[in-house]
Short mmCIF file of C-alpha atoms and ligand atoms in Angstrom, two decimals:
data_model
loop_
_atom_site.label_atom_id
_atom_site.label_comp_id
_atom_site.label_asym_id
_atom_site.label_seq_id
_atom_site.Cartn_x
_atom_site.Cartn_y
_atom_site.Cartn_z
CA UNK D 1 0.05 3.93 3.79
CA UNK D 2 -0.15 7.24 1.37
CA UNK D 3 -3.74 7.83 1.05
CA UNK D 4 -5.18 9.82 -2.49
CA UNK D 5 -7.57 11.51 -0.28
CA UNK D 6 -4.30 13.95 0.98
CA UNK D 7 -3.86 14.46 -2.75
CA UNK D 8 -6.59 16.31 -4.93
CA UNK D 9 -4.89 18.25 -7.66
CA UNK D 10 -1.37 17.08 -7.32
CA UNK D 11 -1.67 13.66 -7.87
CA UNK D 12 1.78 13.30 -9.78
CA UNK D 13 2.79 13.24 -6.08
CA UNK D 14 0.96 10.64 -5.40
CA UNK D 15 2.79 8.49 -7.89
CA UNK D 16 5.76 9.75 -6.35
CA UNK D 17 5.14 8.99 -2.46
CA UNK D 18 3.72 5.57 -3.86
CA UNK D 19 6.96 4.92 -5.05
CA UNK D 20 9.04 6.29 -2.47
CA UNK D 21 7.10 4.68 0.85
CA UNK D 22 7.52 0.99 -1.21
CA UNK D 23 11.19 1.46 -1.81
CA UNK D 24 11.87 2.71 1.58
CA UNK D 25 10.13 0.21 3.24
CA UNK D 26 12.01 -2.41 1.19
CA UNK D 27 15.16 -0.70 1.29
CA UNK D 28 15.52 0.17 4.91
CA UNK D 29 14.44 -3.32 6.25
CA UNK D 30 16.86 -4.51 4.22
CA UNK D 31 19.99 -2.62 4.54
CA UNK D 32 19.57 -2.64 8.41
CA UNK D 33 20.33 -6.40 8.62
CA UNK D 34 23.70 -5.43 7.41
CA UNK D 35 24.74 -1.87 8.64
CA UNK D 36 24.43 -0.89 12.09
CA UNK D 37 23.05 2.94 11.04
CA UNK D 38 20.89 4.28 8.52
CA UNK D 39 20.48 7.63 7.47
CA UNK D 40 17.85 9.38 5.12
CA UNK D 41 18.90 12.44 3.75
CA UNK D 42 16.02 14.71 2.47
CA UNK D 43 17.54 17.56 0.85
CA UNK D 44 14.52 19.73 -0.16
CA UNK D 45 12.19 18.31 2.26
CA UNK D 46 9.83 21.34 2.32
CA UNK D 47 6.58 20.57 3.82
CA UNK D 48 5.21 21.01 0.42
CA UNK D 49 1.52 21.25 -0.42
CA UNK D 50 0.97 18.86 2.83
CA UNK D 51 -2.82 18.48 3.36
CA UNK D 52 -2.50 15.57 6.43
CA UNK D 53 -1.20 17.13 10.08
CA UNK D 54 1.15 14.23 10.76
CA UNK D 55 2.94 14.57 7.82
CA UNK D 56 1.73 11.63 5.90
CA UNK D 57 1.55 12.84 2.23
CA UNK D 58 5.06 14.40 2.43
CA UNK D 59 8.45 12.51 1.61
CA UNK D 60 10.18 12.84 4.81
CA UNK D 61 6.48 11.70 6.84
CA UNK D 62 7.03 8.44 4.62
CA UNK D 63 10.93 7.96 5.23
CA UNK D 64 10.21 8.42 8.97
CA UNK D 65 7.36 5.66 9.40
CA UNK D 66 9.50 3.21 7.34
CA UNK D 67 12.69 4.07 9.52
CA UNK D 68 10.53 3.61 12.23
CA UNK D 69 8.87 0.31 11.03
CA UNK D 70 12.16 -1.30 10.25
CA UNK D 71 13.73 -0.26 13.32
CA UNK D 72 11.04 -1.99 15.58
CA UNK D 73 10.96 -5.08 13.81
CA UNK D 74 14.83 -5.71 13.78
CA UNK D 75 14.49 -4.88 17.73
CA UNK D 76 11.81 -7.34 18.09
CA UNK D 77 14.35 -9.74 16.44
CA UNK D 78 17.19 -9.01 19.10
CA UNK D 79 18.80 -6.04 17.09
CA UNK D 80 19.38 -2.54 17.46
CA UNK D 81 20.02 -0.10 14.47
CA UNK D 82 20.17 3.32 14.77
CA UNK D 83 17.90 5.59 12.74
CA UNK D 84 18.73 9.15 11.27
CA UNK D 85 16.43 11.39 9.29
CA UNK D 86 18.79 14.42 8.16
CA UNK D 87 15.77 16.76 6.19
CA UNK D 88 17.08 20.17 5.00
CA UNK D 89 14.77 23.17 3.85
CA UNK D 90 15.60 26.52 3.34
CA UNK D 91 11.90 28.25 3.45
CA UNK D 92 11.65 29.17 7.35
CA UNK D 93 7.84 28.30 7.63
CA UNK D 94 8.46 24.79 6.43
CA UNK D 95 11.69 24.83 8.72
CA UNK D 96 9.66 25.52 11.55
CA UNK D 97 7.61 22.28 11.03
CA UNK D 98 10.12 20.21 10.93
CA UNK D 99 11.38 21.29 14.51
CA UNK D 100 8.19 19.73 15.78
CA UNK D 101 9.06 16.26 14.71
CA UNK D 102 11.47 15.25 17.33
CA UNK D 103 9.10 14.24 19.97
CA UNK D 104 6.72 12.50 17.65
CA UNK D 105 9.60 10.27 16.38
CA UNK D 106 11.51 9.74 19.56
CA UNK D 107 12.88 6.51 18.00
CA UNK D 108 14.51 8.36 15.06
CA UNK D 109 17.09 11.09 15.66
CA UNK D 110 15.38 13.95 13.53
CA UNK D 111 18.16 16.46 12.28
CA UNK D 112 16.78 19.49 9.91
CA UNK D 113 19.06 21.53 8.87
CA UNK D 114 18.09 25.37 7.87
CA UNK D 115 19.67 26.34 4.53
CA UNK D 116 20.29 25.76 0.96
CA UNK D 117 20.98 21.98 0.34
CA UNK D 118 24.17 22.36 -1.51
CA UNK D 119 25.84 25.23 0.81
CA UNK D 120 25.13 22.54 3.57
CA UNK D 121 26.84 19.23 1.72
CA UNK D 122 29.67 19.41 3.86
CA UNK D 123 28.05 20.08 6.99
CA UNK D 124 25.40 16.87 6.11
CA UNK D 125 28.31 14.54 5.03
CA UNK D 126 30.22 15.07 8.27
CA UNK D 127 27.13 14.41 9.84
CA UNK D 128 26.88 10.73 8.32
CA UNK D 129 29.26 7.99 10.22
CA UNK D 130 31.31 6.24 7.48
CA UNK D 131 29.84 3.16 8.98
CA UNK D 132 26.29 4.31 7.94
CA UNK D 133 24.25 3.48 4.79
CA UNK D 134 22.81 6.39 3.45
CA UNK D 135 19.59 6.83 1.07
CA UNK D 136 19.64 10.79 -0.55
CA UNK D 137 16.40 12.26 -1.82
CA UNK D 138 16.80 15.10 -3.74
CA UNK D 139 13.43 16.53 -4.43
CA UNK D 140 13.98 20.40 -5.46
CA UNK D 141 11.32 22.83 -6.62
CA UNK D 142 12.90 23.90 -9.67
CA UNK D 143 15.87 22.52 -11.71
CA UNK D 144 18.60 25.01 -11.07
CA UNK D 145 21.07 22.71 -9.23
CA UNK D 146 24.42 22.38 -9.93
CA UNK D 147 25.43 19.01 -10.93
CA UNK D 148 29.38 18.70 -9.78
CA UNK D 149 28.34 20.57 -6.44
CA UNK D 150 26.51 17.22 -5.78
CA UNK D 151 29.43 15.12 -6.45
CA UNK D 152 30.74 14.53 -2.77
CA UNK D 153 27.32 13.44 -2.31
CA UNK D 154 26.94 11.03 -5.66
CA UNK D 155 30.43 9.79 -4.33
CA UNK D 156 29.71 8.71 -0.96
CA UNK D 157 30.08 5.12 -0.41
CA UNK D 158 27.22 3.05 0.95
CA UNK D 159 24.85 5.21 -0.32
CA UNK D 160 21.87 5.29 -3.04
CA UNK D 161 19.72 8.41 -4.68
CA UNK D 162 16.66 9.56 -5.84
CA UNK D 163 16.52 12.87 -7.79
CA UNK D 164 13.27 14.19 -9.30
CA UNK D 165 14.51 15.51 -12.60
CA UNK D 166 11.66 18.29 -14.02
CA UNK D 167 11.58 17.01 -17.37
CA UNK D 168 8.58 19.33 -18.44
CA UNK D 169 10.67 22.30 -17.02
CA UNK D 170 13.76 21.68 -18.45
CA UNK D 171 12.69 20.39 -21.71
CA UNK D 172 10.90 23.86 -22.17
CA UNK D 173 14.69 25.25 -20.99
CA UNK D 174 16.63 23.45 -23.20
CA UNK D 175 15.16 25.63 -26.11
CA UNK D 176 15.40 29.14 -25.06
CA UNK D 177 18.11 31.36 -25.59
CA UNK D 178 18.24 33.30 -22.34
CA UNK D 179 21.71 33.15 -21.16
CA UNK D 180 20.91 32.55 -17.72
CA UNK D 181 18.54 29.74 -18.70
CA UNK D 182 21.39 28.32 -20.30
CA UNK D 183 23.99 28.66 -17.88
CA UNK D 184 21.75 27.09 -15.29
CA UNK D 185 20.76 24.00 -17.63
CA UNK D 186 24.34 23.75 -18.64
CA UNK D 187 25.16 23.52 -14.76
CA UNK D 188 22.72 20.88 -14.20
CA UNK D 189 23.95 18.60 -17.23
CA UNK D 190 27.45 19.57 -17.39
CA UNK D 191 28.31 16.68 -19.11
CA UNK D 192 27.76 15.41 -22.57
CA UNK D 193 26.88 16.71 -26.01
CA UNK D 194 23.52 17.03 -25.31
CA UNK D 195 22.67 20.24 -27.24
CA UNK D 196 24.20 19.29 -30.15
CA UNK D 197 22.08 16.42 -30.03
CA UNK D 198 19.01 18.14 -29.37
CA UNK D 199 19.22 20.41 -32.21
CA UNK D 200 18.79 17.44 -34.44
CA UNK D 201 15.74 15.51 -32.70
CA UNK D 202 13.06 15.57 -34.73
CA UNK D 203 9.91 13.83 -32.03
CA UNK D 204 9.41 15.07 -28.55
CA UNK D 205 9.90 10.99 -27.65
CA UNK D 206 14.01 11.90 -29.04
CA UNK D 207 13.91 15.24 -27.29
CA UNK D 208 13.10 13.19 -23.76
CA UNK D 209 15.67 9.79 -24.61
CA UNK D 210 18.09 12.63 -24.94
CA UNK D 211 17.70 14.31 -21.78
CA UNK D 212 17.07 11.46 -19.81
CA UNK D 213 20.09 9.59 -21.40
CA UNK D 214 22.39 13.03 -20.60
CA UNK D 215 21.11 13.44 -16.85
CA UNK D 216 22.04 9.50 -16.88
CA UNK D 217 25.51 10.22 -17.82
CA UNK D 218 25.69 13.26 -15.42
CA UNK D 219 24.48 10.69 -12.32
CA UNK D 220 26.78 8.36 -13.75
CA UNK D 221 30.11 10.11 -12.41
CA UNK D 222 28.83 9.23 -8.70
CA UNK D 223 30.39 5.53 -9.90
CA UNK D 224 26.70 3.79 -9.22
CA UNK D 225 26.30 0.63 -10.81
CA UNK D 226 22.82 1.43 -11.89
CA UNK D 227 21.14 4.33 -12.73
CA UNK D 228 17.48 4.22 -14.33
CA UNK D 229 14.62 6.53 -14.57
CA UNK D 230 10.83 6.34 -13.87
CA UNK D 231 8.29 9.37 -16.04
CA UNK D 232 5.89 10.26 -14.00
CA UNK D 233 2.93 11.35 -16.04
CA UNK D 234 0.86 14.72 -15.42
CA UNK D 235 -2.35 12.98 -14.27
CA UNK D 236 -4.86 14.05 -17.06
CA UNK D 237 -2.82 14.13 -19.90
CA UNK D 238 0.01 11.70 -21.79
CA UNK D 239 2.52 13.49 -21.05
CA UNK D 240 6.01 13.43 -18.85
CA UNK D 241 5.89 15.50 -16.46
CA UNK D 242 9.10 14.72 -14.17
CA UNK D 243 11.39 11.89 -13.75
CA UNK D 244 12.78 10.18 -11.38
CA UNK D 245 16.21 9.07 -11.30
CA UNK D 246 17.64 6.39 -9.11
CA UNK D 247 21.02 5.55 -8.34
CA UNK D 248 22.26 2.36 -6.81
CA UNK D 249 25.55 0.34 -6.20
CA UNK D 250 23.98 -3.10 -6.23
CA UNK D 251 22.10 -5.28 -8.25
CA UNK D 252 19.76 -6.11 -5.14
CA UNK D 253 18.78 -2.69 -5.18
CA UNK D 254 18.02 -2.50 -8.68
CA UNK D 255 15.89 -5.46 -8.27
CA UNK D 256 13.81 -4.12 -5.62
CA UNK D 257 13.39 -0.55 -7.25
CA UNK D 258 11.72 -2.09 -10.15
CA UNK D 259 9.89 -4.24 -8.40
CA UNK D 260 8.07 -1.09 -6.39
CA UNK D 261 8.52 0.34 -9.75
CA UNK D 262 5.78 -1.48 -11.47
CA UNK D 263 3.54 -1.55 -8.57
CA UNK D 264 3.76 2.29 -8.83
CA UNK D 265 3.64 1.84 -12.23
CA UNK D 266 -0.21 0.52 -11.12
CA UNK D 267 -1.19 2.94 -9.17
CA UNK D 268 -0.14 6.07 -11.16
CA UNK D 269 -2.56 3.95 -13.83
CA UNK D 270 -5.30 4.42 -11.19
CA UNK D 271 -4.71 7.67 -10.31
CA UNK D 272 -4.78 9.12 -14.06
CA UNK D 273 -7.86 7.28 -14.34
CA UNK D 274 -9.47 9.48 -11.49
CA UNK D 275 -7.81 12.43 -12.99
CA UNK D 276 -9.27 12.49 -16.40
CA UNK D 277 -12.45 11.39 -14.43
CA UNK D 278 -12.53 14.28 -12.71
CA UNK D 279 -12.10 16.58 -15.61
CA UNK D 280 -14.49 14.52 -17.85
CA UNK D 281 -17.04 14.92 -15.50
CA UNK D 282 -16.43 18.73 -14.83
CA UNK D 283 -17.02 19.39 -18.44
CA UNK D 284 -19.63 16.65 -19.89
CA UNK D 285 -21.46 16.32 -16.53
CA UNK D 286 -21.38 12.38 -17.66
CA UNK D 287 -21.08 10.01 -14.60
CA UNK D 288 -21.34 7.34 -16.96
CA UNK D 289 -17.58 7.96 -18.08
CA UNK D 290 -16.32 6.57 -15.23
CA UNK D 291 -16.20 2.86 -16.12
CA UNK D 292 -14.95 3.18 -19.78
CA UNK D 293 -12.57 5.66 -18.31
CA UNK D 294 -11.11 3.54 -15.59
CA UNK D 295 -11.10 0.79 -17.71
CA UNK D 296 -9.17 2.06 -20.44
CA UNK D 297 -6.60 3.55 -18.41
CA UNK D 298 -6.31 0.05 -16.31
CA UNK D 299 -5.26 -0.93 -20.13
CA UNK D 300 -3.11 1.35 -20.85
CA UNK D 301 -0.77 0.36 -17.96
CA UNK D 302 -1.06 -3.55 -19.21
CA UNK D 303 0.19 -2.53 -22.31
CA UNK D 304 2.95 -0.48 -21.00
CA UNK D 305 4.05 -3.35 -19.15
CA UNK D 306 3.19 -5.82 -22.22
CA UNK D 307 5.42 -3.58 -24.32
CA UNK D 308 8.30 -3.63 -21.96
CA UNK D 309 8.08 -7.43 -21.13
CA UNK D 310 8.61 -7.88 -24.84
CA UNK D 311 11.48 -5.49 -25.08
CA UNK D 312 12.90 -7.42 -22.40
CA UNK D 313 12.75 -10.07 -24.52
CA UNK D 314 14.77 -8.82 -27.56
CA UNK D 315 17.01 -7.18 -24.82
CA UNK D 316 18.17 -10.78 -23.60
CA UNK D 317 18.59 -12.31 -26.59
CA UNK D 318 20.48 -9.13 -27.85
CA UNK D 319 22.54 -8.71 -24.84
CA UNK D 320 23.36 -12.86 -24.54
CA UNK D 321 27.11 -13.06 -26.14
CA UNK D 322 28.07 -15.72 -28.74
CA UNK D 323 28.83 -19.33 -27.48
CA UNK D 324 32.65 -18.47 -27.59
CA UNK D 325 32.21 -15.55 -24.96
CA UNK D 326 29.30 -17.23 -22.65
CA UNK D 327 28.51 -14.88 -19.29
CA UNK D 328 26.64 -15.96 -16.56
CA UNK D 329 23.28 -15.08 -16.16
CA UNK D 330 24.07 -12.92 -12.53
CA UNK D 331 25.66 -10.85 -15.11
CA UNK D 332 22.82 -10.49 -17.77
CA UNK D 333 19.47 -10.05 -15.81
CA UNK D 334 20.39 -6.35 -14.54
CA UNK D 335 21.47 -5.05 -17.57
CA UNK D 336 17.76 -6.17 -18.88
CA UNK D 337 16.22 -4.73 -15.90
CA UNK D 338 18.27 -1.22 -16.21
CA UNK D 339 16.89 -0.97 -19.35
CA UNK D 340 13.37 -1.85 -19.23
CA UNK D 341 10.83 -1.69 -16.48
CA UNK D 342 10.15 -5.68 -15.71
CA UNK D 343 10.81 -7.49 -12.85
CA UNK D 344 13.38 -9.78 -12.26
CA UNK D 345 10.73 -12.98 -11.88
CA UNK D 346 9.54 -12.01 -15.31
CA UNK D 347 13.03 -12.07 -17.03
CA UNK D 348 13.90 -15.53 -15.14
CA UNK D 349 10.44 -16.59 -16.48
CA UNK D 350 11.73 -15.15 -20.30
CA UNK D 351 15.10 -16.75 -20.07
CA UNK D 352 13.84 -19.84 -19.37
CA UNK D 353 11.30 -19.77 -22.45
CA UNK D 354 14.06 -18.80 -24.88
CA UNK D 355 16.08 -21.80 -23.30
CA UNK D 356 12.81 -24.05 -24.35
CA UNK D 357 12.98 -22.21 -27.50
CA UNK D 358 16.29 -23.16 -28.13
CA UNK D 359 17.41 -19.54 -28.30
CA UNK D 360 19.22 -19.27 -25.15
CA UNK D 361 21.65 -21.82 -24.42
CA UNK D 362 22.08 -22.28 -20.48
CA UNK D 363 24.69 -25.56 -20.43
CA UNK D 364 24.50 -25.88 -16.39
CA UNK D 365 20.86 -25.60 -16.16
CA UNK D 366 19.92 -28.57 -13.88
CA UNK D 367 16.94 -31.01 -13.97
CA UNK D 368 13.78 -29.96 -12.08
CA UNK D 369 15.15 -26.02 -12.37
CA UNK D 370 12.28 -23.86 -13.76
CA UNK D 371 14.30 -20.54 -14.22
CA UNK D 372 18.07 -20.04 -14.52
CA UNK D 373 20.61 -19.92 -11.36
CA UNK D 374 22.95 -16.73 -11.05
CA UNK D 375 26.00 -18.76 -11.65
CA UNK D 376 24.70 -20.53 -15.04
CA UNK D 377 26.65 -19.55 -18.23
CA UNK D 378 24.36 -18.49 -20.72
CA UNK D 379 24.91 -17.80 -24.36
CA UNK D 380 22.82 -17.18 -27.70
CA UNK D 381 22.86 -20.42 -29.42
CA UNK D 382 24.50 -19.77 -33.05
C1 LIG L 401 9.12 19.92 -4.09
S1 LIG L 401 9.28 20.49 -2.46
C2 LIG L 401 9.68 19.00 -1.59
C3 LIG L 401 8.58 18.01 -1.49
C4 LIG L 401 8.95 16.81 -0.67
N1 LIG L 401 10.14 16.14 -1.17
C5 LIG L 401 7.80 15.81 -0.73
O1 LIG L 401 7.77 14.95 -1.61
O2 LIG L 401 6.93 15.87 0.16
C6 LIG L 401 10.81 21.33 -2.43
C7 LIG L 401 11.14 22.01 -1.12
O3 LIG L 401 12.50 22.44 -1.17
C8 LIG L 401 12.64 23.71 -0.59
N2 LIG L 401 13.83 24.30 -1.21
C9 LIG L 401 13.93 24.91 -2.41
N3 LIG L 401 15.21 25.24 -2.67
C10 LIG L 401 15.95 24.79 -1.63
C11 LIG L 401 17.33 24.78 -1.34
N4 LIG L 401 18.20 25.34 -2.16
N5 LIG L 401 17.76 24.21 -0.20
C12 LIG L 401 16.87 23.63 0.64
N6 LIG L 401 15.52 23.61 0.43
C13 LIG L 401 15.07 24.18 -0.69
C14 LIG L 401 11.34 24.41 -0.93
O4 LIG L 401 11.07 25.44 0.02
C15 LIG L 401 10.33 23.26 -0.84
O5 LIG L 401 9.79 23.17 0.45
#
């Protein structure tokens, strides 16, 4: 497990790794039952700011415990999957770390590549069997990555993403003039009217639904079924510092994400809480802080998830068609759960109050069911 000891003063990666070592865990167990190879690409895999010697607090020490977690227990149960780990950096100090990782994963084969990420696509695609399912995280320092140099990548089959977007960067970007700042933000959201639109938002909250809808659209030529987007917060104040973007061909997957999602969700509550602690304390020398402190930022993620349980709400009943055009509900739950940040348990519990309600109308719904079946039709009763 990430431990917050290995990370004083960049605890935004916390939230991150949080994230990442629950979805990987999930993911890989899972997509090993059905593919025979899995391969994690880490395409700016550094070490970064690592303070732990095995390479726990970074994202490729993560990916290789839960490749090597899910591999054991699917041999324990009779079946062998091979286990890649493909991690690309470009600085040669951090290179040189990751040639020491072979013999303390002999179960995984460890590839690093030396280079930039995107001069090596072709080399790391060739790498990947077609038979393989491959996870891409695409963690880079700065923003200056060009988008449709990614698309062989965003194209592969059998494949999902996670790209940290650096909102606070590239909102500060999107308003100078510099031609080179623009050229290199117009190469990362190629796509899209996006300044146009910008130059009309009046809040910072329209500035950010802005960008984050345009890198959406962006992602969204890599054909993925979902894509949606988790702010991670700078620790002591409200505000976003990057996002993360994830990008997935099923609905399984978009379950699961969320899922991890809100436990993050959690801890990234708990972590800002030590945070503004911290600083609290360095100024006011008041210890006594701590409780109201904690407890207010324990709050603040309840409401967050309050609020989005009740958007998920109005999304249903907006999304539900009209009697004469019923869909079934496999067909509405992700497209509330792309939008809003609730699990899937809580929309099945929400369907089946606005059924009770007399809001929904679910005609196959079957005695003794307490939420709705994938193959129910559902419809907004008129
Ligand atoms: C933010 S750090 C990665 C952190 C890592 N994902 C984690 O969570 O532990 C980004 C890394 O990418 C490397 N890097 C920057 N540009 C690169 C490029 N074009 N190709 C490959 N690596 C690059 C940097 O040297 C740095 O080590």
């Amino acid at each position: 497990m990430v431990d917050i000891e290995d990370y004083k003063g960049r605890e935004q990666s916390y939230v991150k790794h949080v994230l990442l070592e629950q979805y990987l865990e999930a993911l890989v167990h899972k997509t090993a039952s059905v593919y025979p190879h899995i391969v994690y690409v880490d395409g700016f895999a550094g070490p970064w700011q690592s303070s732990n010697e095995q390479f726990e607090d970074t994202s490729f020490g993560i990916a290789l415990r839960a490749l090597r977690r899910a591999k054991a227990s699917w041999k324990a149960a009779g079946r062998d999957v091979t286990m890649s780990a493909i991690l690309v950096e470009k600085t040669p100090a951090a290179f040189q770390q990751l040639l020491t990782l072979q013999p303390k994963f002999p179960d995984i084969n460890v590839i690093p590549e030396k280079g930039d990420f995107i001069s090596l696509i072709p080399t790391i695609l060739a790498t990947i069997p077609a038979r393989a399912f491959a996870f891409f995280l695409l963690d880079p320092k700065g923003w200056r990555i060009p988008l449709k140099a990614l698309q062989p990548i965003l194209a592969r089959d059998n494949s999902e993403v996670l790209f940290n977007f650096m909102f606070e960067f590239i909102n500060r970007a999107a308003s100078i003039d510099d031609p080179a700042v623009v050229a290199g933000l117009n190469e990362l959201l190629p796509f899209g009217d996006w300044r146009t639109r910008l130059s009309t938002a009046q809040t910072s909250d329209e500035r950010k639904a802005i960008l984050i809808d345009a890198f959406t659209q962006c992602l969204s030529t890599g054909n993925y079924k979902h894509i949606c987007e988790t702010t991670i917060l700078r620790p002591d104040k409200d505000r976003a510092l990057y996002s993360l973007f994830y990008g997935t061909r099923h609905d399984v997957g978009l379950e699961v994400f969320r899922d991890c999602q809100v436990r993050a969700l959690e801890a990234q509550a708990a972590t800002r809480a030590t945070a503004k602690v911290d600083s609290a304390e360095r100024k006011t020398g008041q210890t006594e802080l701590f409780g109201s402190l904690h407890e207010m930022s324990a709050n603040e993620a309840t409401a967050f998830l309050d609020a989005e349980r009740k958007k998920a709400r109005d999304a249903l009943v907006a999304l539900a068609p009209a009697s004469s055009s019923p869909i079934l509900y496999k067909d509405l739950w992700p497209q509330v759960l792309v939008r809003h940040v609730v699990r899937r348990p809580d929309v099945n519990k929400l369907a089946a109050e606005l059924r009770k309600e007399d809001v929904l109308k679910f005609p196959d719904w079957e005695p003794k069911k307490r939420v709705p079946q994938p193959e129910y039709k559902v419809y907004r009763s008129d």
